[in-house]
Each structure stands twice: as structure tokens, then as C-alpha cells.
């Protein structure tokens, strides 16, 4: 009887016409991803502030994935146990507090702490956002909504790095803008979330005795998703965000802005198509493109790093495929879990990427640019292998109603 009730609710949500409640969900999740992008970029960008010592760069940058890892794991699990709405309010509150703390701080230790706090909130918020999009939205619009709302992270990175380029020498102005974003965007998101209803699928999942089956096929599928998640998390971080402070500190803002601008435009222009495409196809397209583009970068590395414009062009080309891979991963992760395990499932998949992100920030401190480039290539080889493994073992999820 309960299984029939679950199927009925799932079908009802899948066939429901888009309405004002769906707009509220889309609006608040889009804000969430926008603020995530701002916070992703802020860690490397604030290394340019005059009071930040050079030795602390790696700790400030490392605080970001550490917070994301903790938030993904803890808040994903907590939302599976206690519900989506209240935890969704909590994660945004933590994020706003962290961003305001970054804006108010003039000490590198305080910056490390507040970067961790902001990323902790957004780590949980990211996991919850994907779960909520799957559980609340109709099937017809689900893919498009996931791609376009998650692309707001790229727009957030582009926006904050652009503001740092416009006001390159005014730390006070940069801080005021950051605090304003936190208060205005965070306040709007909290207001919208307060008016959300609890997920019906989550409510029903608490009554059901569904178990997460561990089979050889599911294990391979989980491994494939982990490889793809790792490639996007680590590859995006090191090719777009961290390469500046590591190897081109004077051009950090330019590199972040132009490389992520390419991802933003790809998401905006191609979001509708990507959201309605076969998940397996866009995964293979995205990760094969990333692999090929970085192979080309390595072959011509000397010429590319000697010319900033050529470097920006190659990073932008890579970023176009990065957005396609990002879209595949954002779609496949939540679509592959039932509501009872969705939060922790997404969190666990992403944990490998964040752990590697933390480790290699410190492992590559004194690495040459060629070692750095080969590392990124190895990450994208793993992502491509994951896309092939998923093509052979995973489900095509675009027409499967959420449960």
C-alpha cells in the first residue's frame, strides 16, 4: 500500500504543470548556487588583499574544500533524517554569517575560519538544492531547472571576480560589495525558503522501509559518479580558481573571470538543450572534451603560458566542456538516489573530490607548471573513465520520475 502511495505521489509531481511554487523553488535554489559561486571564488580572490601574508594563501584556499566537505557530508545526512525545509533555512543562515565574517575580517586567521563557515553552509546547501529540485519539480522541466540554476554558481564566480577587476585596489569597496551580496541575496533566499512546503517525497520516504541495495552494478555506477564528481570538483578548482594564486598571482582575477565566463555563457545558452539531453551522452561529450583540451594544453604548454591571451583562450575552451560535464554530474547525482538516501548519497559521492582538492592544494605548493598541468590531465582521464563506466553500467535517468 505504501509503495503504491509512493508511486502515485511520484507520478503526480512528475506530471504537475509548472506553477508559482515551482518558481519559488527555482528562485531560491538559483540564489543558493549564485552565492556558492561567489564563495568559491572569494577564497583565491582575497589572497590579493594587502593584509594577507603569502604563506597563508594555501590555508585560505584549503579552507574552502574543507568546509564544503564537512557541509556536504553532515547536512546531506541531516536533511535525510530531519527534512529538507528546516535544514535548507539553516544552511543559508550559516552561509550568510560566513560571508559577512569574511567581509568584516582584517586578519588572515579570521578569514580562514569564515571561509570554512561560509563553505560549510554552502556545502550543505548545494546537496540540499539538488535534492529539492528533484523532489519538488515536474519531470518535464526538471533537467532544464537543474542545469540553469546550478549554472548560477558560474555566474556568481564571474560576477565577484568581475567586481574585483573593476575595483582592483579598493579592499574596502570589495568588502562592502561582498557583505551587500550576502545580506541581499541571502535575505531573499531565506524569505523564499520560509514559504516553501516540506518535500512530500521526503515525508513519504520516512514511512517506507526502502533499503539502498548494494549490488555489483550499483557499486560500479556509484564509482562512475564518484570519478565524474571528482573530475569536476578538482578539475574546475585547479584549472579555473587555484591556477592564478599558484602560478599567475598578478592575473588571478582575469583568469577566474574569463575561464568561468565561458562556463556561464555555455550554461545560459545551452542549458535548455543540456537539460533535455541524454545524460550519458552529455557526460561523455563533456569529459572527452576536457581530456582533449588539456592534452592540447600540455603539448603546447610553453607557448600557452608565455602568452596570457592564449592561456585565457585555452582555459575558456576547456571551460565550455567543463560546463557540459558539470551539467551531466548535477543531473545524474540526484537522479540516481531515492529520497530516503538522496542527501547523503550526493554528499558521499562528492566527498572524494573535496578530499583530493584539500590534499593537492598542499601537495602542489612547489610543483612546476608542467606537473600542475599533468595533474589536471590525470583528473580528467579519471572523469572520462567515469563517464564511460556510467555509460555501460548506469541508468538513463532523464525520463525517470523522482522517488
CSV table of C-alpha atoms in Angstrom, one decimal:
chain,number,residue,atom,x,y,z
A,1,UNK,CA,0.0,0.0,0.0
A,2,UNK,CA,2.8,2.4,0.9
A,3,UNK,CA,4.7,1.5,-2.3
A,4,UNK,CA,1.6,2.4,-4.3
A,5,UNK,CA,1.3,5.7,-2.4
A,6,UNK,CA,4.9,6.5,-3.2
A,7,UNK,CA,4.4,5.7,-6.9
A,8,UNK,CA,1.2,7.8,-7.0
A,9,UNK,CA,2.9,10.8,-5.4
A,10,UNK,CA,5.9,10.5,-7.7
A,11,UNK,CA,3.8,10.4,-10.8
A,12,UNK,CA,1.7,13.3,-9.5
A,13,UNK,CA,4.8,15.5,-9.0
A,14,UNK,CA,6.3,14.4,-12.4
A,15,UNK,CA,3.1,15.4,-14.3
A,16,UNK,CA,2.3,18.6,-12.5
A,17,UNK,CA,2.2,21.8,-14.6
A,18,UNK,CA,4.8,24.4,-13.6
A,19,UNK,CA,3.3,26.9,-11.1
A,20,UNK,CA,4.2,29.7,-8.7
A,21,UNK,CA,5.5,27.2,-6.1
A,22,UNK,CA,8.0,25.9,-8.6
A,23,UNK,CA,9.2,29.4,-9.4
A,24,UNK,CA,9.9,29.9,-5.7
A,25,UNK,CA,11.9,26.7,-5.6
A,26,UNK,CA,13.8,27.7,-8.8
A,27,UNK,CA,14.4,31.2,-7.4
A,28,UNK,CA,15.8,30.2,-4.1
A,29,UNK,CA,18.0,27.4,-5.5
A,30,UNK,CA,19.4,29.8,-8.1
A,31,UNK,CA,20.3,32.2,-5.4
A,32,UNK,CA,21.9,29.4,-3.5
A,33,UNK,CA,24.1,28.5,-6.4
A,34,UNK,CA,25.0,32.1,-7.1
A,35,UNK,CA,26.2,32.6,-3.6
A,36,UNK,CA,28.1,29.3,-3.8
A,37,UNK,CA,29.9,30.7,-6.9
A,38,UNK,CA,30.7,33.9,-5.0
A,39,UNK,CA,32.1,31.9,-2.1
A,40,UNK,CA,34.1,29.5,-4.4
A,41,UNK,CA,35.9,32.5,-6.0
A,42,UNK,CA,36.3,34.6,-2.9
A,43,UNK,CA,39.0,32.4,-1.3
A,44,UNK,CA,41.6,32.8,-4.1
A,45,UNK,CA,40.5,36.4,-4.7
A,46,UNK,CA,41.1,37.6,-1.1
A,47,UNK,CA,44.7,36.4,-1.3
A,48,UNK,CA,45.2,39.7,-3.2
A,49,UNK,CA,44.2,41.7,-0.1
A,50,UNK,CA,47.1,43.7,1.2
A,51,UNK,CA,47.0,42.4,4.8
A,52,UNK,CA,47.0,38.7,3.8
A,53,UNK,CA,50.5,37.1,4.1
A,54,UNK,CA,51.7,34.9,1.2
A,55,UNK,CA,52.2,31.8,3.4
A,56,UNK,CA,48.5,31.8,4.4
A,57,UNK,CA,47.3,31.6,0.8
A,58,UNK,CA,47.1,27.8,0.8
A,59,UNK,CA,45.3,27.7,4.2
A,60,UNK,CA,42.7,30.2,3.0
A,61,UNK,CA,42.2,28.3,-0.3
A,62,UNK,CA,42.2,25.0,1.5
A,63,UNK,CA,39.5,26.1,4.0
A,64,UNK,CA,37.1,26.2,1.0
A,65,UNK,CA,37.0,22.5,0.2
A,66,UNK,CA,37.3,21.6,3.9
A,67,UNK,CA,34.1,23.5,4.6
A,68,UNK,CA,32.4,22.1,1.5
A,69,UNK,CA,33.4,18.5,2.5
A,70,UNK,CA,32.1,18.9,6.1
A,71,UNK,CA,28.8,20.6,4.9
A,72,UNK,CA,28.1,18.0,2.2
A,73,UNK,CA,28.6,15.1,4.5
A,74,UNK,CA,26.8,16.4,7.6
A,75,UNK,CA,24.0,18.4,6.1
A,76,UNK,CA,23.2,15.8,3.4
A,77,UNK,CA,22.8,13.2,6.1
A,78,UNK,CA,20.9,15.5,8.5
A,79,UNK,CA,18.4,16.5,5.7
A,80,UNK,CA,17.7,12.8,5.1
A,81,UNK,CA,16.9,12.4,8.7
A,82,UNK,CA,15.1,15.7,9.7
A,83,UNK,CA,13.7,17.0,6.4
A,84,UNK,CA,14.6,19.5,3.7
A,85,UNK,CA,12.9,22.8,4.6
A,86,UNK,CA,14.4,23.5,8.1
A,87,UNK,CA,17.9,22.4,7.1
A,88,UNK,CA,17.6,24.5,3.9
A,89,UNK,CA,17.0,27.5,6.1
A,90,UNK,CA,19.9,26.6,8.4
A,91,UNK,CA,22.4,26.2,5.6
A,92,UNK,CA,21.7,29.6,4.1
A,93,UNK,CA,21.9,31.2,7.6
A,94,UNK,CA,25.3,29.7,8.1
A,95,UNK,CA,26.4,30.9,4.6
A,96,UNK,CA,25.3,34.5,5.2
A,97,UNK,CA,27.2,34.6,8.6
A,98,UNK,CA,30.3,33.3,6.9
A,99,UNK,CA,30.3,35.8,4.0
A,100,UNK,CA,29.6,38.7,6.4
A,101,UNK,CA,32.5,37.5,8.5
A,102,UNK,CA,34.9,37.4,5.5
A,103,UNK,CA,33.8,40.9,4.7
A,104,UNK,CA,34.4,42.2,8.2
A,105,UNK,CA,37.7,40.5,8.8
A,106,UNK,CA,41.2,42.1,8.6
A,107,UNK,CA,43.1,39.1,9.9
A,108,UNK,CA,44.1,36.0,7.9
A,109,UNK,CA,43.2,33.6,10.7
A,110,UNK,CA,39.7,35.1,10.8
A,111,UNK,CA,39.5,34.8,7.0
A,112,UNK,CA,40.4,31.1,7.2
A,113,UNK,CA,37.7,30.5,9.8
A,114,UNK,CA,34.9,32.4,8.0
A,115,UNK,CA,35.8,30.9,4.6
A,116,UNK,CA,35.3,27.5,6.2
A,117,UNK,CA,32.0,28.6,7.8
A,118,UNK,CA,30.6,30.0,4.5
A,119,UNK,CA,31.7,26.9,2.5
A,120,UNK,CA,30.2,24.6,5.2
A,121,UNK,CA,26.8,26.3,4.8
A,122,UNK,CA,27.1,26.1,1.0
A,123,UNK,CA,28.3,22.5,1.0
A,124,UNK,CA,25.1,21.5,2.7
A,125,UNK,CA,23.1,24.0,0.6
A,126,UNK,CA,24.4,22.5,-2.6
A,127,UNK,CA,23.5,19.0,-1.6
A,128,UNK,CA,20.0,20.1,-0.5
A,129,UNK,CA,19.4,22.2,-3.6
A,130,UNK,CA,19.8,19.2,-5.9
A,131,UNK,CA,17.7,17.0,-3.7
A,132,UNK,CA,14.9,19.7,-3.6
A,133,UNK,CA,15.0,20.3,-7.4
A,134,UNK,CA,14.4,16.5,-7.9
A,135,UNK,CA,11.7,16.1,-5.3
A,136,UNK,CA,9.7,19.3,-6.0
A,137,UNK,CA,9.8,19.9,-9.7
A,138,UNK,CA,7.8,18.3,-12.6
A,139,UNK,CA,9.8,15.9,-14.8
A,140,UNK,CA,9.3,17.9,-18.0
A,141,UNK,CA,11.1,20.9,-16.5
A,142,UNK,CA,13.5,19.2,-14.1
A,143,UNK,CA,16.6,18.9,-16.3
A,144,UNK,CA,16.4,22.5,-17.5
A,145,UNK,CA,15.9,23.8,-14.0
A,146,UNK,CA,18.8,21.8,-12.6
A,147,UNK,CA,21.2,23.0,-15.3
A,148,UNK,CA,20.2,26.6,-15.3
A,149,UNK,CA,20.0,27.0,-11.5
A,150,UNK,CA,23.4,25.2,-11.0
A,151,UNK,CA,24.9,27.4,-13.7
A,152,UNK,CA,24.3,30.3,-11.4
A,153,UNK,CA,27.4,29.2,-9.5
A,154,UNK,CA,29.4,30.0,-12.6
A,155,UNK,CA,27.6,33.4,-12.8
A,156,UNK,CA,28.4,34.0,-9.2
A,157,UNK,CA,32.1,33.3,-9.8
A,158,UNK,CA,32.1,35.6,-12.8
A,159,UNK,CA,30.3,38.4,-11.0
A,160,UNK,CA,32.5,38.5,-7.9
A,161,UNK,CA,35.8,38.2,-10.0
A,162,UNK,CA,34.5,40.9,-12.3
A,163,UNK,CA,33.8,43.2,-9.3
A,164,UNK,CA,37.4,42.6,-8.1
A,165,UNK,CA,38.7,43.6,-11.5
A,166,UNK,CA,36.6,46.8,-11.6
A,167,UNK,CA,37.8,47.7,-8.1
A,168,UNK,CA,41.3,46.2,-8.0
A,169,UNK,CA,42.9,48.4,-5.4
A,170,UNK,CA,40.0,49.2,-3.1
A,171,UNK,CA,39.7,46.5,-0.4
A,172,UNK,CA,37.0,48.4,1.4
A,173,UNK,CA,34.8,48.5,-1.7
A,174,UNK,CA,35.3,44.8,-2.3
A,175,UNK,CA,34.3,44.1,1.3
A,176,UNK,CA,31.2,46.3,1.1
A,177,UNK,CA,30.1,44.6,-2.1
A,178,UNK,CA,30.6,41.1,-0.6
A,179,UNK,CA,28.6,42.0,2.5
A,180,UNK,CA,25.9,43.5,0.4
A,181,UNK,CA,25.6,40.4,-1.7
A,182,UNK,CA,25.4,38.3,1.4
A,183,UNK,CA,22.6,40.3,3.0
A,184,UNK,CA,20.5,41.0,-0.1
A,185,UNK,CA,20.8,37.6,-1.8
A,186,UNK,CA,20.8,35.7,1.5
A,187,UNK,CA,17.8,37.6,2.8
A,188,UNK,CA,15.8,36.9,-0.4
A,189,UNK,CA,16.7,33.2,-0.3
A,190,UNK,CA,15.7,32.9,3.4
A,191,UNK,CA,12.4,34.6,2.7
A,192,UNK,CA,11.6,32.3,-0.2
A,193,UNK,CA,12.6,29.2,1.8
A,194,UNK,CA,10.4,30.2,4.7
A,195,UNK,CA,7.4,30.0,2.4
A,196,UNK,CA,8.3,26.5,1.0
A,197,UNK,CA,6.5,23.4,1.9
A,198,UNK,CA,8.3,20.3,3.1
A,199,UNK,CA,9.1,17.7,0.4
A,200,UNK,CA,6.2,15.3,0.0
A,201,UNK,CA,8.5,12.6,-1.2
A,202,UNK,CA,10.8,13.0,1.8
A,203,UNK,CA,7.7,12.9,4.1
A,204,UNK,CA,6.6,9.7,2.5
A,205,UNK,CA,10.1,8.2,2.4
A,206,UNK,CA,10.1,8.3,6.2
A,207,UNK,CA,7.1,5.9,6.3
A,208,UNK,CA,8.6,3.4,3.8
A,209,UNK,CA,11.0,0.6,4.6
A,210,UNK,CA,13.1,1.1,1.5
A,211,UNK,CA,16.7,-0.1,1.5
A,212,UNK,CA,19.6,1.1,-0.6
A,213,UNK,CA,20.6,-2.1,-2.5
A,214,UNK,CA,24.4,-2.7,-2.7
A,215,UNK,CA,24.9,-4.8,-5.8
A,216,UNK,CA,27.9,-5.1,-8.2
A,217,UNK,CA,26.1,-3.0,-10.8
A,218,UNK,CA,25.2,-0.3,-8.2
A,219,UNK,CA,28.7,-0.3,-6.9
A,220,UNK,CA,30.1,0.3,-10.4
A,221,UNK,CA,27.5,3.1,-11.0
A,222,UNK,CA,28.5,4.7,-7.7
A,223,UNK,CA,32.2,4.5,-8.6
A,224,UNK,CA,31.4,6.1,-12.0
A,225,UNK,CA,29.6,9.0,-10.4
A,226,UNK,CA,32.4,9.5,-7.9
A,227,UNK,CA,35.0,9.7,-10.7
A,228,UNK,CA,32.9,12.2,-12.6
A,229,UNK,CA,32.3,14.3,-9.5
A,230,UNK,CA,36.0,14.2,-8.6
A,231,UNK,CA,37.0,15.4,-12.0
A,232,UNK,CA,34.6,18.4,-12.0
A,233,UNK,CA,35.4,19.4,-8.4
A,234,UNK,CA,39.1,19.1,-8.6
A,235,UNK,CA,39.5,20.0,-12.3
A,236,UNK,CA,37.3,23.1,-12.0
A,237,UNK,CA,39.1,24.2,-8.9
A,238,UNK,CA,42.6,23.8,-10.2
A,239,UNK,CA,42.1,24.9,-13.8
A,240,UNK,CA,39.9,27.9,-13.1
A,241,UNK,CA,40.4,29.1,-9.5
A,242,UNK,CA,43.7,27.9,-8.0
A,243,UNK,CA,46.0,28.2,-11.0
A,244,UNK,CA,46.1,32.0,-10.5
A,245,UNK,CA,47.4,32.2,-6.9
A,246,UNK,CA,49.7,29.2,-7.6
A,247,UNK,CA,51.3,30.3,-10.9
A,248,UNK,CA,50.0,33.6,-12.1
A,249,UNK,CA,49.2,35.7,-8.9
A,250,UNK,CA,49.1,39.0,-10.7
A,251,UNK,CA,46.5,37.7,-13.1
A,252,UNK,CA,44.3,35.8,-10.7
A,253,UNK,CA,41.2,37.9,-11.2
A,254,UNK,CA,41.5,37.8,-15.0
A,255,UNK,CA,42.0,34.0,-15.2
A,256,UNK,CA,39.0,33.4,-12.9
A,257,UNK,CA,36.8,35.8,-14.7
A,258,UNK,CA,37.4,34.7,-18.3
A,259,UNK,CA,37.6,31.0,-17.7
A,260,UNK,CA,34.3,30.9,-15.7
A,261,UNK,CA,32.6,33.4,-18.1
A,262,UNK,CA,32.9,30.7,-20.8
A,263,UNK,CA,31.2,28.2,-18.5
A,264,UNK,CA,28.5,30.7,-17.6
A,265,UNK,CA,27.6,31.5,-21.2
A,266,UNK,CA,27.6,27.8,-22.1
A,267,UNK,CA,25.1,27.2,-19.3
A,268,UNK,CA,22.9,30.1,-20.2
A,269,UNK,CA,22.8,29.4,-23.9
A,270,UNK,CA,22.8,25.6,-23.8
A,271,UNK,CA,21.0,25.0,-20.6
A,272,UNK,CA,17.7,24.1,-22.2
A,273,UNK,CA,19.3,21.6,-24.6
A,274,UNK,CA,21.6,20.0,-21.9
A,275,UNK,CA,18.7,19.6,-19.5
A,276,UNK,CA,16.7,17.6,-22.1
A,277,UNK,CA,19.6,15.6,-23.5
A,278,UNK,CA,20.6,12.0,-22.7
A,279,UNK,CA,22.6,12.1,-19.5
A,280,UNK,CA,25.1,9.5,-20.8
A,281,UNK,CA,25.8,11.4,-24.0
A,282,UNK,CA,26.5,14.8,-22.4
A,283,UNK,CA,28.7,13.1,-19.8
A,284,UNK,CA,30.9,11.5,-22.5
A,285,UNK,CA,30.9,14.7,-24.5
A,286,UNK,CA,31.9,16.9,-21.6
A,287,UNK,CA,34.7,14.7,-20.2
A,288,UNK,CA,36.1,13.8,-23.6
A,289,UNK,CA,36.3,17.5,-24.4
A,290,UNK,CA,38.0,18.3,-21.1
A,291,UNK,CA,40.5,15.5,-21.7
A,292,UNK,CA,41.4,16.6,-25.3
A,293,UNK,CA,41.6,20.3,-24.4
A,294,UNK,CA,44.1,19.6,-21.6
A,295,UNK,CA,46.1,17.2,-23.8
A,296,UNK,CA,46.5,20.1,-26.3
A,297,UNK,CA,47.4,22.5,-23.4
A,298,UNK,CA,50.2,20.1,-22.3
A,299,UNK,CA,51.6,19.7,-25.9
A,300,UNK,CA,51.8,23.4,-26.4
A,301,UNK,CA,52.3,24.4,-22.7
A,302,UNK,CA,55.4,26.5,-23.2
A,303,UNK,CA,53.7,28.8,-25.8
A,304,UNK,CA,50.5,28.9,-23.9
A,305,UNK,CA,51.9,30.0,-20.5
A,306,UNK,CA,54.1,32.6,-22.3
A,307,UNK,CA,51.1,34.4,-23.7
A,308,UNK,CA,48.3,35.4,-21.3
A,309,UNK,CA,45.7,35.8,-24.0
A,310,UNK,CA,46.4,32.3,-25.4
A,311,UNK,CA,46.2,30.9,-21.8
A,312,UNK,CA,42.8,32.6,-21.3
A,313,UNK,CA,41.6,31.2,-24.7
A,314,UNK,CA,42.6,27.6,-23.9
A,315,UNK,CA,41.1,27.8,-20.4
A,316,UNK,CA,37.9,29.2,-21.9
A,317,UNK,CA,37.7,26.3,-24.4
A,318,UNK,CA,38.3,23.8,-21.6
A,319,UNK,CA,35.6,25.5,-19.6
A,320,UNK,CA,33.0,25.1,-22.3
A,321,UNK,CA,33.4,21.3,-22.0
A,322,UNK,CA,33.6,21.7,-18.2
A,323,UNK,CA,30.1,23.2,-18.1
A,324,UNK,CA,28.8,20.2,-20.2
A,325,UNK,CA,30.5,17.8,-17.7
A,326,UNK,CA,29.2,19.9,-14.8
A,327,UNK,CA,25.6,19.6,-16.2
A,328,UNK,CA,25.9,15.8,-16.5
A,329,UNK,CA,27.1,15.5,-13.0
A,330,UNK,CA,24.5,17.8,-11.5
A,331,UNK,CA,21.8,15.8,-13.2
A,332,UNK,CA,23.0,12.3,-12.6
A,333,UNK,CA,23.8,12.6,-8.9
A,334,UNK,CA,20.4,13.5,-7.5
A,335,UNK,CA,18.5,11.4,-10.2
A,336,UNK,CA,20.3,8.2,-9.1
A,337,UNK,CA,19.0,8.1,-5.5
A,338,UNK,CA,15.7,7.7,-3.8
A,339,UNK,CA,14.5,10.4,-1.4
A,340,UNK,CA,15.4,8.5,1.8
A,341,UNK,CA,19.1,8.4,0.8
A,342,UNK,CA,19.4,11.3,-1.6
A,343,UNK,CA,21.1,13.8,0.6
A,344,UNK,CA,23.8,11.5,2.0
A,345,UNK,CA,24.2,9.8,-1.4
A,346,UNK,CA,25.1,13.1,-3.1
A,347,UNK,CA,27.3,14.1,-0.2
A,348,UNK,CA,29.3,10.9,-0.2
A,349,UNK,CA,29.9,11.0,-4.0
A,350,UNK,CA,31.3,14.5,-3.7
A,351,UNK,CA,33.5,13.7,-0.7
A,352,UNK,CA,36.2,12.1,-2.7
A,353,UNK,CA,36.6,15.2,-4.9
A,354,UNK,CA,36.8,17.6,-1.9
A,355,UNK,CA,39.3,15.3,-0.1
A,356,UNK,CA,41.6,15.3,-3.2
A,357,UNK,CA,41.1,19.1,-3.5
A,358,UNK,CA,42.4,19.6,0.0
A,359,UNK,CA,45.3,17.2,-0.4
A,360,UNK,CA,46.6,18.6,-3.6
A,361,UNK,CA,46.4,22.2,-2.6
A,362,UNK,CA,49.3,21.5,-0.3
A,363,UNK,CA,50.9,18.7,-2.4
A,364,UNK,CA,51.3,21.1,-5.4
A,365,UNK,CA,52.6,24.1,-3.5
A,366,UNK,CA,56.1,23.9,-5.0
A,367,UNK,CA,55.1,22.0,-8.2
A,368,UNK,CA,56.2,23.2,-11.6
A,369,UNK,CA,53.5,24.4,-14.1
A,370,UNK,CA,54.1,21.2,-16.2
A,371,UNK,CA,53.5,19.0,-13.1
A,372,UNK,CA,50.4,21.0,-12.3
A,373,UNK,CA,49.1,20.6,-15.9
A,374,UNK,CA,49.7,16.8,-15.9
A,375,UNK,CA,47.8,16.6,-12.6
A,376,UNK,CA,44.8,18.2,-14.2
A,377,UNK,CA,45.1,15.9,-17.2
A,378,UNK,CA,45.1,12.9,-14.9
A,379,UNK,CA,42.0,14.2,-13.1
A,380,UNK,CA,40.2,14.5,-16.5
A,381,UNK,CA,41.3,11.0,-17.5
A,382,UNK,CA,39.6,9.7,-14.4
A,383,UNK,CA,36.4,11.8,-15.3
A,384,UNK,CA,36.4,10.4,-18.8
A,385,UNK,CA,36.8,6.8,-17.5
A,386,UNK,CA,33.9,7.5,-15.1
A,387,UNK,CA,31.6,8.7,-18.0
A,388,UNK,CA,32.4,5.5,-20.0
A,389,UNK,CA,31.8,3.4,-16.9
A,390,UNK,CA,28.5,5.1,-16.3
A,391,UNK,CA,27.5,4.6,-20.0
A,392,UNK,CA,28.0,0.9,-19.5
A,393,UNK,CA,26.6,0.4,-16.0
A,394,UNK,CA,24.3,3.3,-15.2
A,395,UNK,CA,20.7,4.2,-16.0
A,396,UNK,CA,19.5,6.8,-18.4
A,397,UNK,CA,17.6,8.9,-15.9
A,398,UNK,CA,16.1,11.8,-17.8
A,399,UNK,CA,12.6,10.2,-18.0
A,400,UNK,CA,12.6,8.5,-14.6
A,401,UNK,CA,10.2,10.1,-12.1
A,402,UNK,CA,11.8,11.0,-8.7
A,403,UNK,CA,11.0,8.7,-5.8
